[in-house]
mmCIF file with all atom_site columns, C-alpha atoms in Angstrom:
data_model
loop_
_atom_site.group_PDB
_atom_site.id
_atom_site.type_symbol
_atom_site.label_atom_id
_atom_site.label_alt_id
_atom_site.label_comp_id
_atom_site.label_asym_id
_atom_site.label_entity_id
_atom_site.label_seq_id
_atom_site.pdbx_PDB_ins_code
_atom_site.Cartn_x
_atom_site.Cartn_y
_atom_site.Cartn_z
_atom_site.occupancy
_atom_site.B_iso_or_equiv
_atom_site.pdbx_formal_charge
_atom_site.auth_seq_id
_atom_site.auth_comp_id
_atom_site.auth_asym_id
_atom_site.auth_atom_id
_atom_site.pdbx_PDB_model_num
ATOM 1   C CA . MET A 1 1   ? -120.817 -133.092 136.152 1.00 88.00 ? 1   MET A CA 1
ATOM 2   C CA . LEU A 1 2   ? -120.814 -134.888 132.784 1.00 88.00 ? 2   LEU A CA 1
ATOM 3   C CA . ASP A 1 3   ? -121.463 -138.225 134.495 1.00 93.00 ? 3   ASP A CA 1
ATOM 4   C CA . ARG A 1 4   ? -124.577 -136.698 136.064 1.00 94.00 ? 4   ARG A CA 1
ATOM 5   C CA . VAL A 1 5   ? -125.704 -135.362 132.672 1.00 95.00 ? 5   VAL A CA 1
ATOM 6   C CA . VAL A 1 6   ? -125.312 -138.796 131.065 1.00 94.00 ? 6   VAL A CA 1
ATOM 7   C CA . GLU A 1 7   ? -127.149 -140.425 133.959 1.00 94.00 ? 7   GLU A CA 1
ATOM 8   C CA . ILE A 1 8   ? -130.110 -138.034 133.651 1.00 94.00 ? 8   ILE A CA 1
ATOM 9   C CA . ALA A 1 9   ? -130.170 -138.320 129.847 1.00 94.00 ? 9   ALA A CA 1
ATOM 10  C CA . GLY A 1 10  ? -130.127 -142.104 130.144 1.00 94.00 ? 10  GLY A CA 1
ATOM 11  C CA . ALA A 1 11  ? -133.090 -142.043 132.513 1.00 92.00 ? 11  ALA A CA 1
ATOM 12  C CA . VAL A 1 12  ? -135.074 -139.914 130.042 1.00 92.00 ? 12  VAL A CA 1
ATOM 13  C CA . ARG A 1 13  ? -134.197 -142.300 127.200 1.00 90.00 ? 13  ARG A CA 1
ATOM 14  C CA . GLU A 1 14  ? -135.239 -145.299 129.278 1.00 91.00 ? 14  GLU A CA 1
ATOM 15  C CA . ALA A 1 15  ? -138.556 -143.638 130.155 1.00 89.00 ? 15  ALA A CA 1
ATOM 16  C CA . LEU A 1 16  ? -139.204 -142.814 126.487 1.00 88.00 ? 16  LEU A CA 1
ATOM 17  C CA . ALA A 1 17  ? -138.360 -146.335 125.339 1.00 88.00 ? 17  ALA A CA 1
ATOM 18  C CA . SER A 1 18  ? -140.571 -147.964 127.958 1.00 87.00 ? 18  SER A CA 1
ATOM 19  C CA . SER A 1 19  ? -143.545 -145.681 127.222 1.00 83.00 ? 19  SER A CA 1
ATOM 20  C CA . ASN A 1 20  ? -144.414 -147.565 123.992 1.00 80.00 ? 20  ASN A CA 1
ATOM 21  C CA . SER A 1 21  ? -145.443 -144.211 122.482 1.00 81.00 ? 21  SER A CA 1
ATOM 22  C CA . TRP A 1 22  ? -142.542 -144.050 120.007 1.00 82.00 ? 22  TRP A CA 1
ATOM 23  C CA . GLU A 1 23  ? -140.752 -146.122 117.417 1.00 85.00 ? 23  GLU A CA 1
ATOM 24  C CA . PRO A 1 24  ? -138.207 -148.553 118.933 1.00 84.00 ? 24  PRO A CA 1
ATOM 25  C CA . ASP A 1 25  ? -135.327 -146.358 117.680 1.00 83.00 ? 25  ASP A CA 1
ATOM 26  C CA . LEU A 1 26  ? -137.115 -143.298 119.178 1.00 86.00 ? 26  LEU A CA 1
ATOM 27  C CA . ALA A 1 27  ? -137.646 -141.652 115.788 1.00 83.00 ? 27  ALA A CA 1
ATOM 28  C CA . GLY A 1 28  ? -139.926 -138.661 116.241 1.00 83.00 ? 28  GLY A CA 1
ATOM 29  C CA . ALA A 1 29  ? -139.202 -138.327 119.960 1.00 86.00 ? 29  ALA A CA 1
ATOM 30  C CA . CYS A 1 30  ? -136.287 -135.880 119.756 1.00 86.00 ? 30  CYS A CA 1
ATOM 31  C CA . ALA A 1 31  ? -138.272 -132.772 120.740 1.00 87.00 ? 31  ALA A CA 1
ATOM 32  C CA . VAL A 1 32  ? -139.913 -134.319 123.794 1.00 87.00 ? 32  VAL A CA 1
ATOM 33  C CA . ALA A 1 33  ? -136.625 -135.960 124.804 1.00 91.00 ? 33  ALA A CA 1
ATOM 34  C CA . ALA A 1 34  ? -134.442 -132.862 124.395 1.00 92.00 ? 34  ALA A CA 1
ATOM 35  C CA . PHE A 1 35  ? -136.959 -130.617 126.132 1.00 90.00 ? 35  PHE A CA 1
ATOM 36  C CA . THR A 1 36  ? -137.246 -133.054 129.052 1.00 90.00 ? 36  THR A CA 1
ATOM 37  C CA . VAL A 1 37  ? -133.468 -133.486 129.397 1.00 94.00 ? 37  VAL A CA 1
ATOM 38  C CA . ALA A 1 38  ? -132.923 -129.714 129.363 1.00 93.00 ? 38  ALA A CA 1
ATOM 39  C CA . ARG A 1 39  ? -135.631 -129.183 131.960 1.00 90.00 ? 39  ARG A CA 1
ATOM 40  C CA . LEU A 1 40  ? -134.317 -131.895 134.285 1.00 92.00 ? 40  LEU A CA 1
ATOM 41  C CA . LEU A 1 41  ? -130.751 -130.612 134.024 1.00 95.00 ? 41  LEU A CA 1
ATOM 42  C CA . ARG A 1 42  ? -131.803 -127.033 134.799 1.00 93.00 ? 42  ARG A CA 1
ATOM 43  C CA . ARG A 1 43  ? -133.804 -128.223 137.808 1.00 91.00 ? 43  ARG A CA 1
ATOM 44  C CA . ARG A 1 44  ? -130.579 -129.771 139.081 1.00 93.00 ? 44  ARG A CA 1
ATOM 45  C CA . GLY A 1 45  ? -128.583 -126.590 138.598 1.00 95.00 ? 45  GLY A CA 1
ATOM 46  C CA . ILE A 1 46  ? -126.921 -127.589 135.325 1.00 96.00 ? 46  ILE A CA 1
ATOM 47  C CA . PRO A 1 47  ? -127.416 -124.856 132.691 1.00 96.00 ? 47  PRO A CA 1
ATOM 48  C CA . ALA A 1 48  ? -128.952 -126.498 129.608 1.00 96.00 ? 48  ALA A CA 1
ATOM 49  C CA . THR A 1 49  ? -130.910 -125.327 126.580 1.00 94.00 ? 49  THR A CA 1
ATOM 50  C CA . PHE A 1 50  ? -133.430 -126.998 124.275 1.00 92.00 ? 50  PHE A CA 1
ATOM 51  C CA . VAL A 1 51  ? -132.259 -126.574 120.654 1.00 92.00 ? 51  VAL A CA 1
ATOM 52  C CA . LEU A 1 52  ? -133.945 -126.993 117.255 1.00 89.00 ? 52  LEU A CA 1
ATOM 53  C CA . GLY A 1 53  ? -131.728 -127.146 114.196 1.00 88.00 ? 53  GLY A CA 1
ATOM 54  C CA . ASP A 1 54  ? -130.095 -129.222 111.495 1.00 83.00 ? 54  ASP A CA 1
ATOM 55  C CA . PHE A 1 55  ? -127.953 -132.250 112.157 1.00 78.00 ? 55  PHE A CA 1
ATOM 56  C CA . THR A 1 56  ? -125.505 -133.623 109.597 1.00 74.00 ? 56  THR A CA 1
ATOM 57  C CA . LEU A 1 57  ? -124.906 -137.363 109.787 1.00 65.00 ? 57  LEU A CA 1
ATOM 58  C CA . VAL A 1 58  ? -121.531 -138.586 108.566 1.00 65.00 ? 58  VAL A CA 1
ATOM 59  C CA . GLU A 1 59  ? -120.929 -142.311 108.299 1.00 58.00 ? 59  GLU A CA 1
ATOM 60  C CA . GLU A 1 60  ? -118.411 -144.277 106.249 1.00 57.00 ? 60  GLU A CA 1
ATOM 61  C CA . GLY A 1 61  ? -118.014 -141.813 103.412 1.00 58.00 ? 61  GLY A CA 1
ATOM 62  C CA . CYS A 1 62  ? -121.717 -140.957 103.211 1.00 52.00 ? 62  CYS A CA 1
ATOM 63  C CA . THR A 1 63  ? -122.956 -137.595 104.446 1.00 47.00 ? 63  THR A CA 1
ATOM 64  C CA . THR A 1 64  ? -126.626 -136.753 104.998 1.00 51.00 ? 64  THR A CA 1
ATOM 65  C CA . TYR A 1 65  ? -127.193 -133.026 105.412 1.00 47.00 ? 65  TYR A CA 1
ATOM 66  C CA . GLY A 1 66  ? -129.995 -131.054 106.997 1.00 52.00 ? 66  GLY A CA 1
ATOM 67  C CA . LEU A 1 67  ? -131.767 -133.573 109.176 1.00 61.00 ? 67  LEU A CA 1
ATOM 68  C CA . LEU A 1 68  ? -134.231 -131.514 111.236 1.00 74.00 ? 68  LEU A CA 1
ATOM 69  C CA . HIS A 1 69  ? -133.539 -132.459 114.825 1.00 82.00 ? 69  HIS A CA 1
ATOM 70  C CA . CYS A 1 70  ? -133.750 -131.341 118.467 1.00 90.00 ? 70  CYS A CA 1
ATOM 71  C CA . TRP A 1 71  ? -131.085 -131.738 121.104 1.00 90.00 ? 71  TRP A CA 1
ATOM 72  C CA . THR A 1 72  ? -129.979 -130.397 124.466 1.00 95.00 ? 72  THR A CA 1
ATOM 73  C CA . GLU A 1 73  ? -126.938 -128.144 124.775 1.00 95.00 ? 73  GLU A CA 1
ATOM 74  C CA . LEU A 1 74  ? -124.932 -127.316 127.865 1.00 97.00 ? 74  LEU A CA 1
ATOM 75  C CA . ASP A 1 75  ? -123.386 -123.880 128.340 1.00 94.00 ? 75  ASP A CA 1
ATOM 76  C CA . ASP A 1 76  ? -119.919 -125.201 127.439 1.00 95.00 ? 76  ASP A CA 1
ATOM 77  C CA . GLY A 1 77  ? -121.102 -126.352 123.989 1.00 93.00 ? 77  GLY A CA 1
ATOM 78  C CA . THR A 1 78  ? -121.666 -129.986 124.931 1.00 95.00 ? 78  THR A CA 1
ATOM 79  C CA . VAL A 1 79  ? -124.458 -131.566 122.883 1.00 92.00 ? 79  VAL A CA 1
ATOM 80  C CA . VAL A 1 80  ? -126.627 -134.254 124.489 1.00 95.00 ? 80  VAL A CA 1
ATOM 81  C CA . VAL A 1 81  ? -128.896 -136.421 122.310 1.00 91.00 ? 81  VAL A CA 1
ATOM 82  C CA . VAL A 1 82  ? -130.923 -139.363 123.603 1.00 91.00 ? 82  VAL A CA 1
ATOM 83  C CA . THR A 1 83  ? -132.705 -140.189 120.331 1.00 88.00 ? 83  THR A CA 1
ATOM 84  C CA . ALA A 1 84  ? -129.683 -140.442 118.007 1.00 83.00 ? 84  ALA A CA 1
ATOM 85  C CA . THR A 1 85  ? -130.440 -144.139 117.472 1.00 83.00 ? 85  THR A CA 1
ATOM 86  C CA . GLN A 1 86  ? -133.059 -143.005 114.936 1.00 79.00 ? 86  GLN A CA 1
ATOM 87  C CA . PHE A 1 87  ? -130.108 -142.292 112.634 1.00 74.00 ? 87  PHE A CA 1
ATOM 88  C CA . GLY A 1 88  ? -128.953 -145.903 112.693 1.00 69.00 ? 88  GLY A CA 1
ATOM 89  C CA . GLU A 1 89  ? -126.422 -147.941 114.579 1.00 61.00 ? 89  GLU A CA 1
ATOM 90  C CA . VAL A 1 90  ? -123.671 -145.346 114.132 1.00 69.00 ? 90  VAL A CA 1
ATOM 91  C CA . MET A 1 91  ? -124.853 -143.404 117.188 1.00 73.00 ? 91  MET A CA 1
ATOM 92  C CA . PRO A 1 92  ? -124.943 -144.521 120.827 1.00 77.00 ? 92  PRO A CA 1
ATOM 93  C CA . GLU A 1 93  ? -128.137 -144.475 122.891 1.00 85.00 ? 93  GLU A CA 1
ATOM 94  C CA . VAL A 1 94  ? -126.916 -141.400 124.771 1.00 88.00 ? 94  VAL A CA 1
ATOM 95  C CA . HIS A 1 95  ? -124.785 -139.306 122.446 1.00 82.00 ? 95  HIS A CA 1
ATOM 96  C CA . VAL A 1 96  ? -122.597 -136.677 124.122 1.00 86.00 ? 96  VAL A CA 1
ATOM 97  C CA . ALA A 1 97  ? -120.169 -134.572 122.090 1.00 83.00 ? 97  ALA A CA 1
ATOM 98  C CA . GLN A 1 98  ? -118.778 -131.077 121.739 1.00 86.00 ? 98  GLN A CA 1
ATOM 99  C CA . ARG A 1 99  ? -120.817 -128.950 119.357 1.00 83.00 ? 99  ARG A CA 1
ATOM 100 C CA . ASP A 1 100 ? -119.206 -128.922 115.916 1.00 80.00 ? 100 ASP A CA 1
ATOM 101 C CA . ASP A 1 101 ? -120.180 -128.367 112.276 1.00 79.00 ? 101 ASP A CA 1
ATOM 102 C CA . ARG A 1 102 ? -122.657 -131.263 112.392 1.00 78.00 ? 102 ARG A CA 1
ATOM 103 C CA . TYR A 1 103 ? -124.971 -129.268 114.675 1.00 82.00 ? 103 TYR A CA 1
ATOM 104 C CA . ARG A 1 104 ? -126.459 -126.059 113.280 1.00 86.00 ? 104 ARG A CA 1
ATOM 105 C CA . ALA A 1 105 ? -128.899 -124.451 115.688 1.00 87.00 ? 105 ALA A CA 1
ATOM 106 C CA . ALA A 1 106 ? -131.837 -122.568 114.187 1.00 86.00 ? 106 ALA A CA 1
ATOM 107 C CA . LYS A 1 107 ? -133.605 -121.696 117.442 1.00 87.00 ? 107 LYS A CA 1
ATOM 108 C CA . ARG A 1 108 ? -132.916 -122.127 121.135 1.00 86.00 ? 108 ARG A CA 1
ATOM 109 C CA . GLY A 1 109 ? -134.929 -122.261 124.327 1.00 85.00 ? 109 GLY A CA 1
ATOM 110 C CA . ARG A 1 110 ? -138.468 -120.928 124.282 1.00 77.00 ? 110 ARG A CA 1
ATOM 111 C CA . ASP A 1 111 ? -138.244 -119.933 120.593 1.00 80.00 ? 111 ASP A CA 1
ATOM 112 C CA . ALA A 1 112 ? -137.297 -123.508 119.700 1.00 78.00 ? 112 ALA A CA 1
ATOM 113 C CA . ALA A 1 113 ? -140.147 -124.938 121.775 1.00 76.00 ? 113 ALA A CA 1
ATOM 114 C CA . VAL A 1 114 ? -142.734 -122.608 120.206 1.00 74.00 ? 114 VAL A CA 1
ATOM 115 C CA . GLU A 1 115 ? -141.483 -123.529 116.719 1.00 74.00 ? 115 GLU A CA 1
ATOM 116 C CA . VAL A 1 116 ? -141.610 -127.255 117.416 1.00 74.00 ? 116 VAL A CA 1
ATOM 117 C CA . TRP A 1 117 ? -145.047 -127.269 118.961 1.00 71.00 ? 117 TRP A CA 1
ATOM 118 C CA . ALA A 1 118 ? -146.522 -124.989 116.271 1.00 69.00 ? 118 ALA A CA 1
ATOM 119 C CA . GLU A 1 119 ? -144.705 -126.041 113.099 1.00 66.00 ? 119 GLU A CA 1
ATOM 120 C CA . TRP A 1 120 ? -144.377 -129.750 113.763 1.00 62.00 ? 120 TRP A CA 1
ATOM 121 C CA . GLY A 1 121 ? -148.051 -129.993 114.600 1.00 61.00 ? 121 GLY A CA 1
ATOM 122 C CA . HIS A 1 122 ? -147.556 -131.014 118.208 1.00 59.00 ? 122 HIS A CA 1
ATOM 123 C CA . THR A 1 123 ? -150.303 -129.807 120.490 1.00 58.00 ? 123 THR A CA 1
ATOM 124 C CA . ARG A 1 124 ? -150.280 -129.822 124.242 1.00 53.00 ? 124 ARG A CA 1
ATOM 125 C CA . ALA A 1 125 ? -152.894 -132.584 124.163 1.00 56.00 ? 125 ALA A CA 1
ATOM 126 C CA . GLU A 1 126 ? -150.711 -134.733 121.900 1.00 55.00 ? 126 GLU A CA 1
ATOM 127 C CA . ILE A 1 127 ? -147.679 -134.238 124.112 1.00 50.00 ? 127 ILE A CA 1
ATOM 128 C CA . GLU A 1 128 ? -149.749 -135.230 127.135 1.00 49.00 ? 128 GLU A CA 1
ATOM 129 C CA . THR A 1 129 ? -151.165 -138.326 125.459 1.00 52.00 ? 129 THR A CA 1
ATOM 130 C CA . ARG A 1 130 ? -147.764 -139.364 124.102 1.00 51.00 ? 130 ARG A CA 1
ATOM 131 C CA . GLY A 1 131 ? -146.326 -139.349 127.569 1.00 45.00 ? 131 GLY A CA 1
ATOM 132 C CA . ALA A 1 132 ? -144.095 -136.291 128.075 1.00 48.00 ? 132 ALA A CA 1
ATOM 133 C CA . PRO A 1 133 ? -145.441 -135.519 131.572 1.00 43.00 ? 133 PRO A CA 1
ATOM 134 C CA . ARG A 1 134 ? -145.221 -139.199 132.486 1.00 47.00 ? 134 ARG A CA 1
ATOM 135 C CA . ILE A 1 135 ? -141.678 -139.363 131.094 1.00 46.00 ? 135 ILE A CA 1
ATOM 136 C CA . TYR A 1 136 ? -140.748 -136.233 132.986 1.00 44.00 ? 136 TYR A CA 1
ATOM 137 C CA . ALA A 1 137 ? -142.279 -137.543 136.190 1.00 45.00 ? 137 ALA A CA 1
ATOM 138 C CA . SER A 1 138 ? -140.683 -140.982 135.946 1.00 47.00 ? 138 SER A CA 1
ATOM 139 C CA . SER A 1 139 ? -137.310 -139.430 135.147 1.00 45.00 ? 139 SER A CA 1
ATOM 140 C CA . CYS A 1 140 ? -137.663 -137.117 138.152 1.00 46.00 ? 140 CYS A CA 1
ATOM 141 C CA . ASN A 1 141 ? -138.557 -140.035 140.354 1.00 46.00 ? 141 ASN A CA 1
ATOM 142 C CA . ALA A 1 142 ? -135.234 -141.652 139.451 1.00 44.00 ? 142 ALA A CA 1
ATOM 143 C CA . TRP A 1 143 ? -133.510 -138.863 141.395 1.00 40.00 ? 143 TRP A CA 1
#
């Protein structure tokens, strides 16, 4: 199952990167990416949740706390992130790991989505113009 998750997450990342709507490292795309990955996984029978929370980056003796971030979580605690490259070269394009102290969820599922769209200033129109439906559709077409 994990191979399938990575394959789907990779397709979402590729669609985001080719949309030219985001920074090359996909900074700012975590909400759209995580929401899309969770939705695609659920449509394929893999329980997944969209999560909003804090991420702690640890690299070579330097720790950065409280980076507001979105990711996808599987029911077994596996974290899937397709925009981790925004944190530098220390993260792979598709980051998959067991949830640990670096990931502190604030909200999950619908509550997370409502928070992101309202508090981060995303509107439905902005999401549509920045390509989420197109990303979702092109990712779906890959399957």
